[in-house]
mmCIF file of C-alpha atoms in Angstrom:
data_model
loop_
_atom_site.group_PDB
_atom_site.id
_atom_site.type_symbol
_atom_site.label_atom_id
_atom_site.label_comp_id
_atom_site.label_asym_id
_atom_site.label_seq_id
_atom_site.Cartn_x
_atom_site.Cartn_y
_atom_site.Cartn_z
ATOM 1 C CA MET A 1 -10.985 -12.552 -16.520
ATOM 2 C CA LYS A 2 -9.805 -8.717 -16.855
ATOM 3 C CA THR A 3 -6.686 -10.091 -14.663
ATOM 4 C CA LEU A 4 -6.297 -13.293 -17.130
ATOM 5 C CA SER A 5 -6.114 -10.934 -20.158
ATOM 6 C CA LEU A 6 -3.580 -8.582 -18.981
ATOM 7 C CA LEU A 7 -1.621 -11.264 -18.186
ATOM 8 C CA VAL A 8 -1.946 -12.786 -21.632
ATOM 9 C CA LEU A 9 -1.399 -9.690 -23.094
ATOM 10 C CA LEU A 10 1.933 -9.327 -21.266
ATOM 11 C CA CYS A 11 2.984 -12.850 -22.051
ATOM 12 C CA ALA A 12 2.671 -11.787 -25.507
ATOM 13 C CA VAL A 13 4.458 -8.870 -26.279
ATOM 14 C CA THR A 14 7.489 -9.433 -28.075
ATOM 15 C CA PRO A 15 10.160 -7.204 -30.578
ATOM 16 C CA LEU A 16 9.729 -8.097 -33.717
ATOM 17 C CA VAL A 17 9.765 -5.672 -36.689
ATOM 18 C CA SER A 18 9.274 -8.154 -39.525
ATOM 19 C CA CYS A 19 8.357 -11.583 -39.506
ATOM 20 C CA GLN A 20 9.975 -12.131 -42.948
ATOM 21 C CA GLU A 21 12.643 -15.062 -42.709
ATOM 22 C CA SER A 22 16.205 -14.030 -43.736
ATOM 23 C CA THR A 23 17.057 -15.264 -46.790
ATOM 24 C CA LYS A 24 20.095 -16.234 -46.273
ATOM 25 C CA ASN A 25 21.469 -19.742 -45.735
ATOM 26 C CA SER A 26 20.744 -20.660 -42.018
ATOM 27 C CA THR A 27 22.812 -23.804 -42.028
ATOM 28 C CA THR A 28 26.114 -21.736 -42.132
ATOM 29 C CA THR A 29 24.934 -19.135 -39.142
ATOM 30 C CA LEU A 30 25.696 -19.440 -35.439
ATOM 31 C CA LYS A 31 22.463 -19.801 -33.405
ATOM 32 C CA PRO A 32 22.513 -18.236 -30.227
ATOM 33 C CA ASP A 33 22.607 -20.414 -26.875
ATOM 34 C CA SER A 34 19.562 -19.580 -24.467
ATOM 35 C CA GLY A 35 21.598 -18.888 -21.738
ATOM 36 C CA ASN A 36 21.642 -19.461 -17.954
ATOM 37 C CA PHE A 37 19.931 -17.508 -15.024
ATOM 38 C CA ALA A 38 21.475 -18.311 -11.417
ATOM 39 C CA GLN A 39 22.085 -16.011 -8.746
ATOM 40 C CA ASN A 40 19.813 -13.456 -9.972
ATOM 41 C CA THR A 41 22.087 -12.808 -13.092
ATOM 42 C CA TYR A 42 21.600 -13.988 -16.736
ATOM 43 C CA ARG A 43 24.625 -14.779 -18.266
ATOM 44 C CA ASN A 44 24.705 -15.254 -22.386
ATOM 45 C CA ASN A 45 28.388 -17.072 -23.277
ATOM 46 C CA PHE A 46 26.886 -16.634 -27.281
ATOM 47 C CA PHE A 47 26.351 -12.548 -27.123
ATOM 48 C CA GLY A 48 29.021 -12.428 -24.083
ATOM 49 C CA PHE A 49 26.681 -10.541 -21.645
ATOM 50 C CA SER A 50 25.675 -10.799 -18.014
ATOM 51 C CA TYR A 51 22.521 -9.036 -16.819
ATOM 52 C CA PRO A 52 22.193 -8.926 -13.068
ATOM 53 C CA LEU A 53 18.857 -8.530 -11.711
ATOM 54 C CA PRO A 54 17.585 -6.920 -8.361
ATOM 55 C CA GLU A 55 16.927 -10.103 -5.759
ATOM 56 C CA GLU A 56 13.050 -9.369 -6.430
ATOM 57 C CA TRP A 57 13.043 -10.393 -9.991
ATOM 58 C CA HIS A 58 13.052 -14.168 -10.875
ATOM 59 C CA LYS A 59 12.656 -16.308 -13.852
ATOM 60 C CA SER A 60 9.242 -16.423 -15.582
ATOM 61 C CA ARG A 61 7.085 -19.417 -15.738
ATOM 62 C CA VAL A 62 5.244 -18.270 -18.779
ATOM 63 C CA SER A 63 5.015 -20.280 -22.130
ATOM 64 C CA PRO A 64 5.797 -17.151 -24.669
ATOM 65 C CA SER A 65 3.932 -16.723 -28.080
ATOM 66 C CA PRO A 66 5.730 -18.698 -30.633
ATOM 67 C CA LEU A 67 8.258 -16.403 -32.783
ATOM 68 C CA PRO A 68 9.414 -16.120 -36.436
ATOM 69 C CA SER A 69 12.421 -18.408 -37.616
ATOM 70 C CA GLY A 70 15.599 -17.507 -36.591
ATOM 71 C CA SER A 71 14.651 -15.235 -33.467
ATOM 72 C CA TYR A 72 15.037 -16.427 -30.085
ATOM 73 C CA TYR A 73 13.702 -15.902 -26.573
ATOM 74 C CA LEU A 74 16.971 -15.558 -24.332
ATOM 75 C CA PHE A 75 15.453 -14.650 -21.221
ATOM 76 C CA ILE A 76 11.995 -13.658 -19.591
ATOM 77 C CA GLY A 77 11.854 -12.286 -16.165
ATOM 78 C CA ASP A 78 9.091 -10.954 -13.416
ATOM 79 C CA ARG A 79 8.976 -8.953 -10.734
ATOM 80 C CA ASP A 80 5.814 -8.939 -8.451
ATOM 81 C CA THR A 81 3.859 -5.610 -7.630
ATOM 82 C CA GLY A 82 1.533 -6.398 -5.268
ATOM 83 C CA HIS A 83 -1.416 -6.917 -7.314
ATOM 84 C CA SER A 84 -2.686 -8.348 -10.289
ATOM 85 C CA LEU A 85 0.037 -6.900 -13.321
ATOM 86 C CA LEU A 86 3.636 -7.813 -13.047
ATOM 87 C CA ASN A 87 6.770 -6.079 -14.475
ATOM 88 C CA ARG A 88 7.990 -7.941 -16.940
ATOM 89 C CA VAL A 89 11.564 -8.204 -18.878
ATOM 90 C CA THR A 90 11.680 -10.477 -21.972
ATOM 91 C CA VAL A 91 15.088 -10.278 -24.064
ATOM 92 C CA VAL A 92 14.896 -11.505 -27.270
ATOM 93 C CA ALA A 93 17.549 -11.992 -30.273
ATOM 94 C CA ASP A 94 16.429 -11.105 -33.818
ATOM 95 C CA PRO A 95 18.498 -11.884 -36.690
ATOM 96 C CA GLN A 96 19.689 -9.197 -38.808
ATOM 97 C CA SER A 97 18.714 -9.253 -42.671
ATOM 98 C CA ASP A 98 18.850 -7.535 -45.801
ATOM 99 C CA SER A 99 15.155 -6.846 -45.456
ATOM 100 C CA ARG A 100 15.004 -5.355 -42.087
ATOM 101 C CA PRO A 101 16.373 -1.966 -40.782
ATOM 102 C CA HIS A 102 20.060 -1.649 -40.547
ATOM 103 C CA SER A 103 20.518 0.728 -37.642
ATOM 104 C CA ALA A 104 19.456 -0.001 -33.944
ATOM 105 C CA GLN A 105 17.772 3.642 -34.269
ATOM 106 C CA GLU A 106 15.792 2.608 -37.671
ATOM 107 C CA TYR A 107 15.157 -1.174 -35.817
ATOM 108 C CA LEU A 108 13.631 0.257 -32.932
ATOM 109 C CA SER A 109 11.599 2.979 -34.731
ATOM 110 C CA ALA A 110 9.975 0.429 -36.958
ATOM 111 C CA PHE A 111 8.845 -1.759 -33.770
ATOM 112 C CA VAL A 112 7.470 1.898 -32.096
ATOM 113 C CA ARG A 113 5.746 2.583 -35.377
ATOM 114 C CA ALA A 114 4.099 -1.027 -35.694
ATOM 115 C CA GLU A 115 3.049 -0.692 -32.094
ATOM 116 C CA VAL A 116 1.705 2.388 -32.248
ATOM 117 C CA ARG A 117 -0.428 0.823 -35.468
ATOM 118 C CA GLU A 118 -1.191 -2.327 -34.063
ATOM 119 C CA ALA A 119 -2.069 -1.568 -30.500
ATOM 120 C CA HIS A 120 -2.923 1.731 -30.771
ATOM 121 C CA ALA A 121 -0.425 3.171 -28.563
ATOM 122 C CA GLU A 122 1.033 6.264 -27.745
ATOM 123 C CA VAL A 123 4.471 6.777 -27.855
ATOM 124 C CA THR A 124 6.114 8.479 -24.892
ATOM 125 C CA ARG A 125 9.978 8.614 -25.070
ATOM 126 C CA GLU A 126 11.010 9.140 -28.839
ATOM 127 C CA PRO A 127 14.055 6.564 -29.939
ATOM 128 C CA SER A 128 17.591 7.482 -28.249
ATOM 129 C CA SER A 129 20.905 6.269 -27.464
ATOM 130 C CA PHE A 130 22.625 6.497 -24.235
ATOM 131 C CA ALA A 131 25.569 4.234 -23.372
ATOM 132 C CA SER A 132 25.478 1.408 -21.175
ATOM 133 C CA GLY A 133 28.360 -1.897 -20.215
ATOM 134 C CA GLY A 134 30.443 0.151 -22.588
ATOM 135 C CA SER A 135 28.317 -0.061 -25.488
ATOM 136 C CA ASP A 136 25.425 2.009 -27.151
ATOM 137 C CA PHE A 137 21.861 1.064 -26.698
ATOM 138 C CA TYR A 138 18.694 2.691 -28.359
ATOM 139 C CA ARG A 139 15.659 2.958 -25.909
ATOM 140 C CA ALA A 140 12.052 3.731 -26.788
ATOM 141 C CA ASP A 141 8.819 4.046 -24.356
ATOM 142 C CA TYR A 142 5.245 3.861 -25.064
ATOM 143 C CA LYS A 143 1.752 3.178 -23.454
ATOM 144 C CA TRP A 144 -1.163 1.833 -24.495
ATOM 145 C CA ALA A 145 -4.614 0.656 -22.925
ATOM 146 C CA ASP A 146 -6.600 -2.540 -22.138
ATOM 147 C CA ASN A 147 -9.486 -2.460 -21.115
ATOM 148 C CA GLY A 148 -9.264 1.034 -19.336
ATOM 149 C CA THR A 149 -5.667 -0.119 -17.755
ATOM 150 C CA THR A 150 -2.593 1.740 -18.783
ATOM 151 C CA ILE A 151 0.140 -0.009 -19.819
ATOM 152 C CA TYR A 152 3.687 1.212 -20.148
ATOM 153 C CA SER A 153 6.631 -0.645 -22.144
ATOM 154 C CA SER A 154 10.069 0.343 -23.079
ATOM 155 C CA MET A 155 12.142 -1.522 -25.633
ATOM 156 C CA VAL A 156 15.780 -0.880 -25.304
ATOM 157 C CA CYS A 157 18.127 -2.642 -28.082
ATOM 158 C CA ILE A 158 21.867 -3.161 -29.551
ATOM 159 C CA LYS A 159 23.340 -4.795 -32.147
ATOM 160 C CA ARG A 160 25.634 -7.742 -31.225
ATOM 161 C CA LYS A 161 26.954 -10.673 -33.800
ATOM 162 C CA ASN A 162 24.594 -9.886 -36.915
ATOM 163 C CA TYR A 163 21.318 -9.954 -34.233
ATOM 164 C CA TRP A 164 19.516 -7.330 -32.581
ATOM 165 C CA LEU A 165 18.938 -8.021 -28.885
ATOM 166 C CA SER A 166 15.787 -6.427 -27.356
ATOM 167 C CA TRP A 167 15.370 -5.640 -23.710
ATOM 168 C CA ASN A 168 11.182 -5.282 -23.674
ATOM 169 C CA PHE A 169 9.734 -4.135 -20.647
ATOM 170 C CA VAL A 170 6.399 -3.963 -19.668
ATOM 171 C CA THR A 171 4.829 -2.817 -16.184
ATOM 172 C CA PRO A 172 1.630 -1.261 -14.801
ATOM 173 C CA SER A 173 3.006 1.996 -13.673
ATOM 174 C CA GLU A 174 5.272 4.822 -15.307
ATOM 175 C CA ARG A 175 7.171 4.599 -11.986
ATOM 176 C CA ASP A 176 7.973 0.664 -12.448
ATOM 177 C CA LEU A 177 8.659 0.895 -16.221
ATOM 178 C CA ASN A 178 11.470 3.724 -14.863
ATOM 179 C CA ASP A 179 12.920 1.176 -12.433
ATOM 180 C CA ALA A 180 12.924 -1.680 -14.832
ATOM 181 C CA VAL A 181 14.750 -0.164 -17.527
ATOM 182 C CA ASN A 182 17.241 1.253 -14.999
ATOM 183 C CA THR A 183 17.964 -2.537 -14.666
ATOM 184 C CA VAL A 184 19.995 -2.269 -18.130
ATOM 185 C CA GLN A 185 22.432 -0.194 -16.523
ATOM 186 C CA HIS A 186 23.657 -3.206 -15.085
ATOM 187 C CA ILE A 187 24.570 -5.218 -18.220
ATOM 188 C CA SER A 188 27.997 -6.019 -18.683
ATOM 189 C CA PHE A 189 29.939 -7.370 -22.152
ATOM 190 C CA ASP A 190 32.645 -9.423 -22.817
ATOM 191 C CA ASN A 191 33.880 -7.266 -25.434
ATOM 192 C CA PRO A 192 32.077 -4.049 -26.327
ATOM 193 C CA SER A 193 30.259 -3.157 -29.107
ATOM 194 C CA PRO A 194 32.508 -0.178 -31.075
ATOM 195 C CA ARG A 195 30.946 3.156 -30.188
ATOM 196 C CA GLN A 196 29.209 4.703 -33.213
ATOM 197 C CA GLN A 197 29.790 7.875 -34.229
#
């Protein structure tokens, strides 16, 4: 039963800071495509990026929790760890709106505050920036306990085409977390975002 509850928890983790819908007319907004995963690379033409993963990663077969209107799961990938918990990455596109934070750092900070409040998480790495694929990302790490097991998580985000793109990693160990987050270093963008000042 413990294994099942942890897998359900891993499937339910999403990066959404707010469930409020945008007040903008959605009929004039272009919607992202879900992209495709082939030869261990996730590719999304709408956002213009490729995300190669090491060969031990595979596309997940989970049915994820529903997201608020306007938000999209782009990709969910798993890596077996040799025990009941998997390493997981969930890539989500969340539309920017006037009711949400305007910078990647604010978006990430709001998400982490919500995790601290709702999951009684402990922040292990404050939001900070780093460059990858010619673009600036923000990252924050946190951990929480579930039935005596410590779960390690990280969120990495960037703004593209009026969406927040986030990579959410969940692992059973700190070492696995660092290995999983390092996969972001291989992301490449067709048109890198302008560097932030």
